[in-house]
Coordinates of C-alpha atoms in Angstrom, one line a residue:
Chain Z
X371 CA 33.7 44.0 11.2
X372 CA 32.4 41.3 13.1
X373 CA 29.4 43.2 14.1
X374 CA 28.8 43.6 10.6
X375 CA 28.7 40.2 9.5
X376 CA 26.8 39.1 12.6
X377 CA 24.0 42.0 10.9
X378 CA 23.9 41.3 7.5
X379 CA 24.0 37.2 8.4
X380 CA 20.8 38.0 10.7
X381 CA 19.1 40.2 8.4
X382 CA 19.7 37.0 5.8
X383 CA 17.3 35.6 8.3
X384 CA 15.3 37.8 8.8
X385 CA 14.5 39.0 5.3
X386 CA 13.4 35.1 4.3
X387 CA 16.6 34.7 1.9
X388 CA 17.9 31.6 4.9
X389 CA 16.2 29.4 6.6
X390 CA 16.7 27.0 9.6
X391 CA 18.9 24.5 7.1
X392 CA 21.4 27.0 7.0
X393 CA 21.7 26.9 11.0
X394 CA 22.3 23.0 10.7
X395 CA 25.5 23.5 8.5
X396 CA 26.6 26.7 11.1
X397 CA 26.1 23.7 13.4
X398 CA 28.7 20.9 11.5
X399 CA 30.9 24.2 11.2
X400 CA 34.0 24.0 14.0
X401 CA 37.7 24.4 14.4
X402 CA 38.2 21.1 12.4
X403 CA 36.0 22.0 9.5
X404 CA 36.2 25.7 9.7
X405 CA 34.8 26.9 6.4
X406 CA 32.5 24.0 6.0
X407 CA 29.6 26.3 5.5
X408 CA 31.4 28.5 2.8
X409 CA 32.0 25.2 1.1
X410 CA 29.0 24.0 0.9
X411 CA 27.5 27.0 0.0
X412 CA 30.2 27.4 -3.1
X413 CA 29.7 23.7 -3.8
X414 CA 26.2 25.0 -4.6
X415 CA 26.9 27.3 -6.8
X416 CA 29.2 25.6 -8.8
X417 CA 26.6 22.4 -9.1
X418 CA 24.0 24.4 -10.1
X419 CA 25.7 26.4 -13.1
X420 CA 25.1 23.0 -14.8
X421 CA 21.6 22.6 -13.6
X422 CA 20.8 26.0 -14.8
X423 CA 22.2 25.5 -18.1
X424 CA 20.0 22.1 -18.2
X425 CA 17.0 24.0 -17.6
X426 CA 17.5 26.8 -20.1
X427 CA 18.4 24.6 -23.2
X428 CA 15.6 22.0 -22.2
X429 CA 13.4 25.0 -22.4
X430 CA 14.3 26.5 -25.6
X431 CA 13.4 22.8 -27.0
X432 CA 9.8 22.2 -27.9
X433 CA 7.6 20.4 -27.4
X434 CA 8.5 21.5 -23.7
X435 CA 9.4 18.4 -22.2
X436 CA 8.1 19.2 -18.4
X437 CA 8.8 15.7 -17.0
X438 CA 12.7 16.6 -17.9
X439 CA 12.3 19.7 -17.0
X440 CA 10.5 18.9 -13.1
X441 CA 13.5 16.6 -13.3
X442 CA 16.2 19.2 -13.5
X443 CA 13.8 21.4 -11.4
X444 CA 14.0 18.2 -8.2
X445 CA 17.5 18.1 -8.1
X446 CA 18.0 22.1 -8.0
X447 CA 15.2 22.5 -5.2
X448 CA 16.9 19.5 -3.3
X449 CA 20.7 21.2 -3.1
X450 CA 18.8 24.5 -2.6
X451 CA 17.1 23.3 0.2
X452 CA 20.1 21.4 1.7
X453 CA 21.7 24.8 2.1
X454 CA 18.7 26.6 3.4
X455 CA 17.6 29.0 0.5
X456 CA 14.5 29.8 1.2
X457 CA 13.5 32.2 -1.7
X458 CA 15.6 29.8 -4.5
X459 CA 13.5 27.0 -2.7
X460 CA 10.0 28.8 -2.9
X461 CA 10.9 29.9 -6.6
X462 CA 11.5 26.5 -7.4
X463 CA 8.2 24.8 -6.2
X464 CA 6.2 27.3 -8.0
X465 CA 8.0 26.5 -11.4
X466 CA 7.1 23.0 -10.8
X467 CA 3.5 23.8 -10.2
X468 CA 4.2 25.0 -13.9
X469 CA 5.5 22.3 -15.3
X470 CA 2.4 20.1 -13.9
X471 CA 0.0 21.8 -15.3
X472 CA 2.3 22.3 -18.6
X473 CA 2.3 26.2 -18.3
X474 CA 4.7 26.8 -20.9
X475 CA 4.7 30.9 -20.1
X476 CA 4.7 30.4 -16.3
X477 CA 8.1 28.0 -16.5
X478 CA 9.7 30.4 -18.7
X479 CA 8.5 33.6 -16.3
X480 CA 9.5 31.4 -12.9
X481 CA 12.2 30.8 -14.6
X482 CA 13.5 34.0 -14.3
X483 CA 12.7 34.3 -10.9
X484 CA 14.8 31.1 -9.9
X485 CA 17.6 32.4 -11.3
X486 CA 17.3 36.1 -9.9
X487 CA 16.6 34.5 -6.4
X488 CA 19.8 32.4 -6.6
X489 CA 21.9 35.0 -8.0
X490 CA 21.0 37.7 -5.4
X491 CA 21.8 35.0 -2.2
X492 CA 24.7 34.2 -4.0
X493 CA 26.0 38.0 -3.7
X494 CA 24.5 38.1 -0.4
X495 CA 26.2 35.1 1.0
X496 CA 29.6 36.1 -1.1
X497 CA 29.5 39.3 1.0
X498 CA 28.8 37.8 4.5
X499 CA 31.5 34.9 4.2
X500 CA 33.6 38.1 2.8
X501 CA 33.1 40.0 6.5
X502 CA 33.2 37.0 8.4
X503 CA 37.1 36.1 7.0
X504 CA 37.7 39.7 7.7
X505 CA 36.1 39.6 10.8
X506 CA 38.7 37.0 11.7
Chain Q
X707 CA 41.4 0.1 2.6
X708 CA 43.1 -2.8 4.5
X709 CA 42.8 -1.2 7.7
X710 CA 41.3 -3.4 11.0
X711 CA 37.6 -1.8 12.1
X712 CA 37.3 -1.1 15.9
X713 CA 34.8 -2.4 17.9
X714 CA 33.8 1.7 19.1
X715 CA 34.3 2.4 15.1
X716 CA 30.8 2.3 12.8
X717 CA 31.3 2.2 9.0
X718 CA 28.6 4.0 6.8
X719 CA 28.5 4.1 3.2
X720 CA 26.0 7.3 2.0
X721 CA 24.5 6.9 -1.7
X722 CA 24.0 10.0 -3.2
X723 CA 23.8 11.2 -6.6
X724 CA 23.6 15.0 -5.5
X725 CA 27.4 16.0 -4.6
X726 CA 25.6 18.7 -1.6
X727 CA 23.6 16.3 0.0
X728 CA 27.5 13.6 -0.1
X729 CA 28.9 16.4 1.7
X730 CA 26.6 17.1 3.9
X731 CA 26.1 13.8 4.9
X732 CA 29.6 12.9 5.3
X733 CA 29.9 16.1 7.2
X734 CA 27.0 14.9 9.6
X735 CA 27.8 10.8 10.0
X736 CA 31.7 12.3 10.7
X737 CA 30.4 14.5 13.0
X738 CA 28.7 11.6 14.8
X739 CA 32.0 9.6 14.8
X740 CA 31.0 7.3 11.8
X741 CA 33.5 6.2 9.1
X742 CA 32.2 7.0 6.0
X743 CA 32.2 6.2 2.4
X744 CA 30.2 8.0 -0.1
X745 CA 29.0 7.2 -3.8
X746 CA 27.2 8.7 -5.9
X747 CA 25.4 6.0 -7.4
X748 CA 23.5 2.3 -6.2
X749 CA 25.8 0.1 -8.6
X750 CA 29.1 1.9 -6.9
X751 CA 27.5 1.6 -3.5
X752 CA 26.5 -2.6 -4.8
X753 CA 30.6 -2.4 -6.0
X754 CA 32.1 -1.2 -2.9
X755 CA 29.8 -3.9 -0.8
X756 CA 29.9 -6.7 -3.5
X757 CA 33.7 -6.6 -3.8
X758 CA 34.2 -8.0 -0.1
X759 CA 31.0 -10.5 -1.1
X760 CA 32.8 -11.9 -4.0
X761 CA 35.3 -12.9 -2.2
X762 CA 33.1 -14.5 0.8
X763 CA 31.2 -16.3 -1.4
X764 CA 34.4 -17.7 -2.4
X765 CA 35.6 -18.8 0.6
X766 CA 33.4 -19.1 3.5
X767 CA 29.9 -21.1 4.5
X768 CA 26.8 -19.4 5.0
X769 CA 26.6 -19.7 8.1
X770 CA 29.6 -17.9 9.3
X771 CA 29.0 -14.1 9.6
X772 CA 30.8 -12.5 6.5
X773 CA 31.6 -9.6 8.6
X774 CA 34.5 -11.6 10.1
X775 CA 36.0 -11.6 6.5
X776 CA 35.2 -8.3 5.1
X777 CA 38.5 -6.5 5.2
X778 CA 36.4 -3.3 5.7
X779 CA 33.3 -4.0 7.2
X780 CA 30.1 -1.5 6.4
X781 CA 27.8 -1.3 9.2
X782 CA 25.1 1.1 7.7
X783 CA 23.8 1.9 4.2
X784 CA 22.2 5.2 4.2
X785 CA 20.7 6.0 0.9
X786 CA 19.0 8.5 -1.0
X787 CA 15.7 7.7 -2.6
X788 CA 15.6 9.6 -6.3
X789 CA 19.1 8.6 -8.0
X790 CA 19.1 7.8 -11.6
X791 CA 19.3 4.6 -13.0
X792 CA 19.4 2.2 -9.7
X793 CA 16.8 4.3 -6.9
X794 CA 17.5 4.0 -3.4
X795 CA 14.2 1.3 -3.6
X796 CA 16.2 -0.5 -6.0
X797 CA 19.4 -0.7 -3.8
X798 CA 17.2 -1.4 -0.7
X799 CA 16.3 -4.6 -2.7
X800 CA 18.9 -5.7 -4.1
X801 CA 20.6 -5.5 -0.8
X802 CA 18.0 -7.6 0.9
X803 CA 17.7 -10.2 -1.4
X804 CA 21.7 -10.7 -1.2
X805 CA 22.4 -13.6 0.9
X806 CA 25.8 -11.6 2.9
X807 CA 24.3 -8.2 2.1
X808 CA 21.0 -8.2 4.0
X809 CA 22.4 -8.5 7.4
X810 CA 23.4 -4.6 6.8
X811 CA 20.6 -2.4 7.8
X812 CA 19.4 0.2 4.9
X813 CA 18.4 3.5 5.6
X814 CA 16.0 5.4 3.1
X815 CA 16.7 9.5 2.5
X816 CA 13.9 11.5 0.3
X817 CA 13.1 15.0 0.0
X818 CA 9.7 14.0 -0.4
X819 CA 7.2 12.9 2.1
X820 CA 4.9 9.7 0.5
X821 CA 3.7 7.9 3.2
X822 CA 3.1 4.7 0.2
X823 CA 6.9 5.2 -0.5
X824 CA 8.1 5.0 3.4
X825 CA 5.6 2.2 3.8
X826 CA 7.3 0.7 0.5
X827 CA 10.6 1.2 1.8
X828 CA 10.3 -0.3 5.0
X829 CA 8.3 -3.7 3.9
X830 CA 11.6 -4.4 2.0
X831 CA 13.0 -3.9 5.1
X832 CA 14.8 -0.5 5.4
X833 CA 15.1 0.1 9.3
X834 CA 14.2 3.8 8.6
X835 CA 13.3 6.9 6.7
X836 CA 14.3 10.2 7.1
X837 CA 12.7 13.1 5.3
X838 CA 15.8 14.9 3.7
X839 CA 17.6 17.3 4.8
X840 CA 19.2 15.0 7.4
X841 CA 19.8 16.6 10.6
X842 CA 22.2 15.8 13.4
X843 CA 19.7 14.7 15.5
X844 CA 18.4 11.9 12.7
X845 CA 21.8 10.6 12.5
X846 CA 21.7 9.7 16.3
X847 CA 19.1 7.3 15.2
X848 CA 21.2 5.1 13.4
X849 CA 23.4 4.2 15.9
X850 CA 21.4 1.4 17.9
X851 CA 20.8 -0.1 14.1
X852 CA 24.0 -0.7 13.8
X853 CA 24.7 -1.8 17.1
X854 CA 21.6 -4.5 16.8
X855 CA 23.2 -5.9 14.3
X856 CA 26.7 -6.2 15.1
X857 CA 25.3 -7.6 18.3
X858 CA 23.3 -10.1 16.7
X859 CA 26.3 -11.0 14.7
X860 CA 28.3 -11.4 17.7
X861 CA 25.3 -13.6 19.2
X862 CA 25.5 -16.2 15.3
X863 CA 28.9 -16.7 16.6
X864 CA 28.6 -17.2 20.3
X865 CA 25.2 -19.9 19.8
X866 CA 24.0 -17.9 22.5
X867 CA 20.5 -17.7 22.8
X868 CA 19.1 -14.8 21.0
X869 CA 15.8 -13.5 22.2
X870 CA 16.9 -13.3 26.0
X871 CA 19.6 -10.9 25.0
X872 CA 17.6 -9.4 21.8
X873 CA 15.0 -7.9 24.7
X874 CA 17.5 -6.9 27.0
X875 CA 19.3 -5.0 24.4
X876 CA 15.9 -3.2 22.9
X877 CA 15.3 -1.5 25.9
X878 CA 18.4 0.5 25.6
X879 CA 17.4 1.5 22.0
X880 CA 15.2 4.8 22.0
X881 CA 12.9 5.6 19.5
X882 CA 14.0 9.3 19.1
X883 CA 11.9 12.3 20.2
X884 CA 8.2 12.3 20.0
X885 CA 8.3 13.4 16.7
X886 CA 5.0 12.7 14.1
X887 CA 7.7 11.4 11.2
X888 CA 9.7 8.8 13.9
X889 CA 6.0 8.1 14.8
X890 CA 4.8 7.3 11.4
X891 CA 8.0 5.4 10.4
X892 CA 7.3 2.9 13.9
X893 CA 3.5 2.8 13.1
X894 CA 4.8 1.8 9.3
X895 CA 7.4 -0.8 10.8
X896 CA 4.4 -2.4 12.9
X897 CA 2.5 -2.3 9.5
X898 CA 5.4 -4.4 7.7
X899 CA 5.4 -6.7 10.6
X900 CA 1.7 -7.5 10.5
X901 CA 1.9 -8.1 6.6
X902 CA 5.7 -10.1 6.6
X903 CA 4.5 -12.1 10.0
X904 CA 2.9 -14.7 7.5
X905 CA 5.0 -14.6 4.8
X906 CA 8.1 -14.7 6.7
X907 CA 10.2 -17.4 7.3
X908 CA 13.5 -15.7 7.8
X909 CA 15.3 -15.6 11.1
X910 CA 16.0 -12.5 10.9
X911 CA 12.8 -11.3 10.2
X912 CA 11.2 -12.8 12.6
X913 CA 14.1 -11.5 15.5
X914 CA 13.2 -7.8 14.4
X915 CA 9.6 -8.2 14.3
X916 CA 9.7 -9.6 18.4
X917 CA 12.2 -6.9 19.0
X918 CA 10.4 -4.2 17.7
X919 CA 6.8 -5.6 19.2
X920 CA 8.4 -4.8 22.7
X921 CA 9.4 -1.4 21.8
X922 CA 7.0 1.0 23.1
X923 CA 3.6 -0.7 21.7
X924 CA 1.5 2.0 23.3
X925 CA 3.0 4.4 21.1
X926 CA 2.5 2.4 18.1
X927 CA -1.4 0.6 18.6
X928 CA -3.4 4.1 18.4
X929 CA -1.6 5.7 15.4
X930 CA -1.8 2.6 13.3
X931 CA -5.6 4.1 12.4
X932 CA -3.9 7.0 11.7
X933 CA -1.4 5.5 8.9
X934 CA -4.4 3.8 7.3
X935 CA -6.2 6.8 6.4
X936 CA -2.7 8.4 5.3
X937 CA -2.4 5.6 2.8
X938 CA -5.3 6.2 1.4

């Protein structure tokens, strides 16, 4: 079981869904603060349902208001790159690109992207911190 | 929030509006053995400061240190830069132009890297700025801040004479790796200096600006060329 985590945590790595931020909470993580790293992570998720929602309505409202919507986009790339997710992170510059150059179609398209990245590390990471506590 | 502060104990308050970033940092800064208070906005960080300042202004002359009467003394602000309403900027100021407040040394956070925006930042007299996300090794930085201070503090107090010890004391402070970002904030700190040297008639000012000539001017001299076309 711990093998098993110890894989699927390195192919995280590997496969560009993680990146070194992710080592520096695994780093603040010890026997006093022993699920730091699954709190931050779920302190992510939980912060960004609202910044998600923000996006999507501000969308729907035209004329696309981009400053707004680079905004929302600033604040979801920072707490995505606090955690160290890469993909969410990459996903999220590119719709900002968008929004500079007021690419309605692109914002809507990266959009989708953002939130298919961030869904998938969030299954990802739900299944690792699942093997590590069984691991235990 | 009446308890006694040891000499050994650092107090940091963290402005953040992003609740990650509060954890995170609170996670690092305890890590390091900081105390730490965190709020998520500049007027509660201005609050939590200004509350022991009302009361100082109340009581005490200005030439007393009010960090003898502050029941809980903060020894750092570290702040992000991109909070609605009051920015980090904003705070920086407002902390600096407070007559009890801008002993505490401000530290700047931003997820973005504008060289006009550190240089900004550090003219109004943040000690440093860290590209966010923090890292352990960036909060060991902030340590000899603090310490300066407090030992300057100690120094008001004492009447003892200020640049003998102020020399003595910068050699133990290290600059952090050789990294480009510590480089650029020194090489922006030498910047401030050279524009605030004629401006400046503040004491304290003037104490930083001969401290931080004697830090490692070698390091500083050839990349001030290299700031100037960054600026640009």
């Amino acid at each position: 079981m711990e093998r098993q985590a110890a894989y699927l945590r390195n192919a995280l790595f590997d496969q560009g869904y993680l990146d070194e931020q992710f080592l520096q909470l695994e780093d603040l993580q010890d026997e006093t603060n022993p699920h730091f790293v699954e709190e931050v992570v779920k302190l992510f998720y939980t912060d960004s349902v609202r910044l998600i929602q923000s996006i999507e309505l501000t969308l729907k409202n035209t004329p696309r208001d981009f400053e707004k919507l680079d905004k929302i986009m600033h604040q979801f790339k920072g707490s995505s790159t606090s955690i160290g997710a890469k993909k969410v992170k990459k996903e999220c510059t590119q719709f900002q690109e968008y929004c500079n150059v007021g690419n309605v179609e692109g914002c809507i398209r990266e959009f989708q992207e953002v939130k298919q990245e961030h869904a998938a590390l969030k299954r990802k990471l739900e299944h690792y911190f699942q093997l590590a506590r069984e691991a235990r | 929030m009446g308890m006694a502060v040891t000499d050994d104990q650092f107090h940091v308050l963290a402005v953040d509006d992003s609740v990650i970033d509060r954890k995170l940092i609170e996670r690092l800064l305890k890590t390091s053995s900081f105390q730490v208070t965190t709020v998520d906005s500049g007027s509660k960080a201005l609050e939590f400061l200004g509350w022991h300042g009302n009361e100082i202004n109340m009581f005490s002359e200005a030439s007393i240190s009010p960090n003898n009467y502050q029941e809980v003394e903060v020894n750092l602000v570290i702040t992000d830069y991109c909070m609605p309403g009051m920015t980090g900027y904003d705070l920086l100021k407002k902390i600096k132009e407070s007559a009890f407040l801008r002993d505490i040394p401000v530290v700047i956070m931003s997820s973005e890297n504008v060289p006009s925006r550190i240089t900004r930042c550090l003219e109004e007299g943040a000690e440093e700025f860290f590209l966010k996300p923090m890292k352990l090794s960036d909060v060991n930085k902030l340590r000899p801040h603090m310490m300066r201070t407090k030992l300057k503090n100690d120094i008001i107090e004492n009447g003892k004479p200020e640049n003998e010890e102020k020399q003595e004391n910068e050699k133990i402070i290290t600059t952090g790796e050789a990294d480009s970002e510590v480089q650029q904030f020194q090489t922006a700190q030498s910047l401030q200096q050279q524009t605030s040297q004629n401006n400046n008639n503040n004491n304290d000012n003037n104490k930083r600006k001969s401290m931080e000539e004697g830090l490692s001017p070698d390091r500083t001299r050839p990349r001030y060329s290299d700031l100037t076309v960054m600026s640009n």
